[in-house]
Coordinates of N, CA, C and O in Angstrom, one line a residue:
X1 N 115.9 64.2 128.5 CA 114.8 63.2 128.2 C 114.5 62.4 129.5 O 115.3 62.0 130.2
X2 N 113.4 62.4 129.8 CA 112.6 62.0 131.1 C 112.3 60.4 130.6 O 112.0 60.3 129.4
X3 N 112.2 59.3 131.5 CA 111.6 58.0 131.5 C 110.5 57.9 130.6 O 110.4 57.1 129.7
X4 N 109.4 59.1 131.1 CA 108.6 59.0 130.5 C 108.6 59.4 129.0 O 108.3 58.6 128.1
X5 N 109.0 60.4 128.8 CA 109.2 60.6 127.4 C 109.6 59.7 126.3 O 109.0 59.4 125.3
X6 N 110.9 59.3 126.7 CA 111.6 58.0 126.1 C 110.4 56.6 126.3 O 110.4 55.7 125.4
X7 N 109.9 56.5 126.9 CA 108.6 55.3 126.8 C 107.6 55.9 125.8 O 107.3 54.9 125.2
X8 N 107.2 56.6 125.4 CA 106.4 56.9 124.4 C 106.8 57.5 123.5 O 106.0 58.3 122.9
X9 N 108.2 57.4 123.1 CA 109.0 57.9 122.1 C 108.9 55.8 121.7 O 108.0 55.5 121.0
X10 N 109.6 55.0 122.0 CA 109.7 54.1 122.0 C 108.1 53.3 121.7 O 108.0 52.6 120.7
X11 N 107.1 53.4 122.3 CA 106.2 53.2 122.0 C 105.6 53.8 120.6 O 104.9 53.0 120.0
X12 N 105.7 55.0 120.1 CA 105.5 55.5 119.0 C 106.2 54.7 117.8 O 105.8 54.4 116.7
X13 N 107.5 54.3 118.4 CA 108.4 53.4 117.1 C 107.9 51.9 117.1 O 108.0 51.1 116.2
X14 N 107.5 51.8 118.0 CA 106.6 50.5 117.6 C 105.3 50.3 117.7 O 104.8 49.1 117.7
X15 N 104.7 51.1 117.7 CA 103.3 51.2 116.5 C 103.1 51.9 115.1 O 102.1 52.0 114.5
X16 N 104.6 52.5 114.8 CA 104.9 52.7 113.6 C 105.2 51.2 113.1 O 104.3 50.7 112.5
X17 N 106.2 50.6 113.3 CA 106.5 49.0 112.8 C 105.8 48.2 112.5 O 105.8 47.3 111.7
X18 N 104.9 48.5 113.7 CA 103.5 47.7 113.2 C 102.4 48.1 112.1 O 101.6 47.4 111.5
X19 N 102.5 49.3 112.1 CA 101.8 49.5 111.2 C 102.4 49.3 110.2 O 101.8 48.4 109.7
X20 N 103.4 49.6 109.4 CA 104.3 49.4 108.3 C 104.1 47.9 108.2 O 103.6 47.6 107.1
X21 N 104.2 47.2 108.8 CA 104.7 45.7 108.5 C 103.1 44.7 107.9 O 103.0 43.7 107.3
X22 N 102.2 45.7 108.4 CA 101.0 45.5 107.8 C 100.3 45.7 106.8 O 99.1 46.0 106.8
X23 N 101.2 45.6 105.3 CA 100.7 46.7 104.1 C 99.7 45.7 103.6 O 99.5 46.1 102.4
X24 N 99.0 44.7 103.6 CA 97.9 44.2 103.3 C 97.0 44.8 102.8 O 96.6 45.7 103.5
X25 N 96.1 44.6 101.4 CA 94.7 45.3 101.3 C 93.4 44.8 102.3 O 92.9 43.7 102.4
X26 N 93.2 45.3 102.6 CA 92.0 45.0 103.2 C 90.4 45.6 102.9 O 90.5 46.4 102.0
X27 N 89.4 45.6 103.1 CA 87.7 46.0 102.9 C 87.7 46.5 104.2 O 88.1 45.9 105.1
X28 N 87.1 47.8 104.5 CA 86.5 48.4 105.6 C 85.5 49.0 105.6 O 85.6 49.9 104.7
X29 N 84.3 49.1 106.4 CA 83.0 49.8 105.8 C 82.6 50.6 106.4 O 82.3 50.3 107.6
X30 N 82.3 51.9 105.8 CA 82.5 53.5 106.5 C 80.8 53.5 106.7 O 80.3 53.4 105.6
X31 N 80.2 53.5 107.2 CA 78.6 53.4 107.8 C 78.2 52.2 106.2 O 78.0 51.0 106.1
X32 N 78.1 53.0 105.4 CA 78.0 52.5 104.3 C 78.3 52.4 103.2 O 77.7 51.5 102.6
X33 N 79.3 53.2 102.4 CA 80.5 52.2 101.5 C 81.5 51.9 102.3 O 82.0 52.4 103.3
X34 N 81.8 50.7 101.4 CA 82.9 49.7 101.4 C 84.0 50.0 100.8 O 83.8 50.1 99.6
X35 N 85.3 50.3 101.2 CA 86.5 50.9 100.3 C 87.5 49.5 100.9 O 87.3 49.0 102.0
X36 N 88.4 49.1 100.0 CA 89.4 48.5 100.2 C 90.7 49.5 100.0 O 91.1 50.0 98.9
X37 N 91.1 49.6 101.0 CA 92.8 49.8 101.1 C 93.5 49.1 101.6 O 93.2 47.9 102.0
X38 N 95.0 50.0 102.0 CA 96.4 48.9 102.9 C 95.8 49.1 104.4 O 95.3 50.2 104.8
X39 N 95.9 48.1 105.0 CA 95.7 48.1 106.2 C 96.8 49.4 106.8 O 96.4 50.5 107.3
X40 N 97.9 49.0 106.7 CA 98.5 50.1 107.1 C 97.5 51.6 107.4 O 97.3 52.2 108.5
X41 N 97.2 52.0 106.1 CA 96.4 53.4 105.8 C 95.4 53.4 107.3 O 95.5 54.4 108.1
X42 N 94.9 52.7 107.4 CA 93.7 52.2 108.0 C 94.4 52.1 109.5 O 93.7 52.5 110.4
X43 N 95.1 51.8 109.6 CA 96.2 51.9 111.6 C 96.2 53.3 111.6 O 95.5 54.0 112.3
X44 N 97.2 53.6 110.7 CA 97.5 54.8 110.5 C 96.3 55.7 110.9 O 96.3 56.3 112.0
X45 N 95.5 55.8 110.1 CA 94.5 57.1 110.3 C 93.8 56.7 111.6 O 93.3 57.7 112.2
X46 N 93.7 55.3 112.2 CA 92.8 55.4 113.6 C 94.2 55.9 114.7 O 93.7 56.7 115.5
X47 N 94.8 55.8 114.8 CA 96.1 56.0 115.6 C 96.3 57.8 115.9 O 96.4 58.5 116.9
X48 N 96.2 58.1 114.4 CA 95.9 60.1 114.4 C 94.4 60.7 115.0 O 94.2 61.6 115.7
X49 N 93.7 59.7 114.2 CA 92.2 60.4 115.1 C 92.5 60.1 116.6 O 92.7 61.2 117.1
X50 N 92.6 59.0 117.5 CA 93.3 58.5 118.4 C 94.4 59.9 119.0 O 94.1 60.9 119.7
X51 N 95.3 59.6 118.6 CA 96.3 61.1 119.0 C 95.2 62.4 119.1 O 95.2 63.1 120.2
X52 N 94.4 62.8 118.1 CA 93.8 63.9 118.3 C 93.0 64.0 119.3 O 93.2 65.0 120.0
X53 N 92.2 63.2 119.5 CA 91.3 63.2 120.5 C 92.0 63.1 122.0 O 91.5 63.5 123.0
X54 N 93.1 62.6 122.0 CA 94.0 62.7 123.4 C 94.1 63.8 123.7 O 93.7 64.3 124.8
X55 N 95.1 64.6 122.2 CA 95.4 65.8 123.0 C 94.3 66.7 122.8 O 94.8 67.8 122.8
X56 N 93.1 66.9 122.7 CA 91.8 67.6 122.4 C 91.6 67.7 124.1 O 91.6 68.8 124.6
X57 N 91.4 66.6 125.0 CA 91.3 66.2 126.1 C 92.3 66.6 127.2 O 92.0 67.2 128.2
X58 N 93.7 66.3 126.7 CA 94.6 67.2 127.6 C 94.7 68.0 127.3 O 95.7 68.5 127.9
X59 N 94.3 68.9 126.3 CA 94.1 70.5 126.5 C 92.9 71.2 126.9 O 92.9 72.4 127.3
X60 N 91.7 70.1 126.8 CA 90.5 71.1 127.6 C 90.7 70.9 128.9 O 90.4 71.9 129.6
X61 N 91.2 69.9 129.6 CA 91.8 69.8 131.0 C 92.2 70.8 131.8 O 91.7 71.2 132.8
X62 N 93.1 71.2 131.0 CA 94.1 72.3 131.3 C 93.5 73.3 131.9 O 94.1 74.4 132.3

């Protein structure tokens, strides 16, 4: 395990915690419907799109 790795192994565990600790409903509006869910849901799925588009980018690099 490299510095680096362990830093965003650790960073992964706490933007998990934070997301968890935020199970609130909340309203969010997709161009144009409005859906309420858990916030959580809502970290969650921007954090994956987020992840994808990273590594989309460090693999067209390559």
């Amino acid at each position: 395990m490299t510095p680096g790795r362990l830093t965003v192994a650790a960073l992964g565990v706490l933007g998990l915690i934070f997301i968890f600790e935020n199970t609130r409903h909340t309203k969010i509006r997709l161009l144009i419907p409005e859906v309420t869910l858990p916030l959580w849901v809502a970290l969650l799925s921007t954090a994956v799109i987020g992840a994808v588009c990273g590594a989309y980018f460090v693999k067209r690099r390559q």
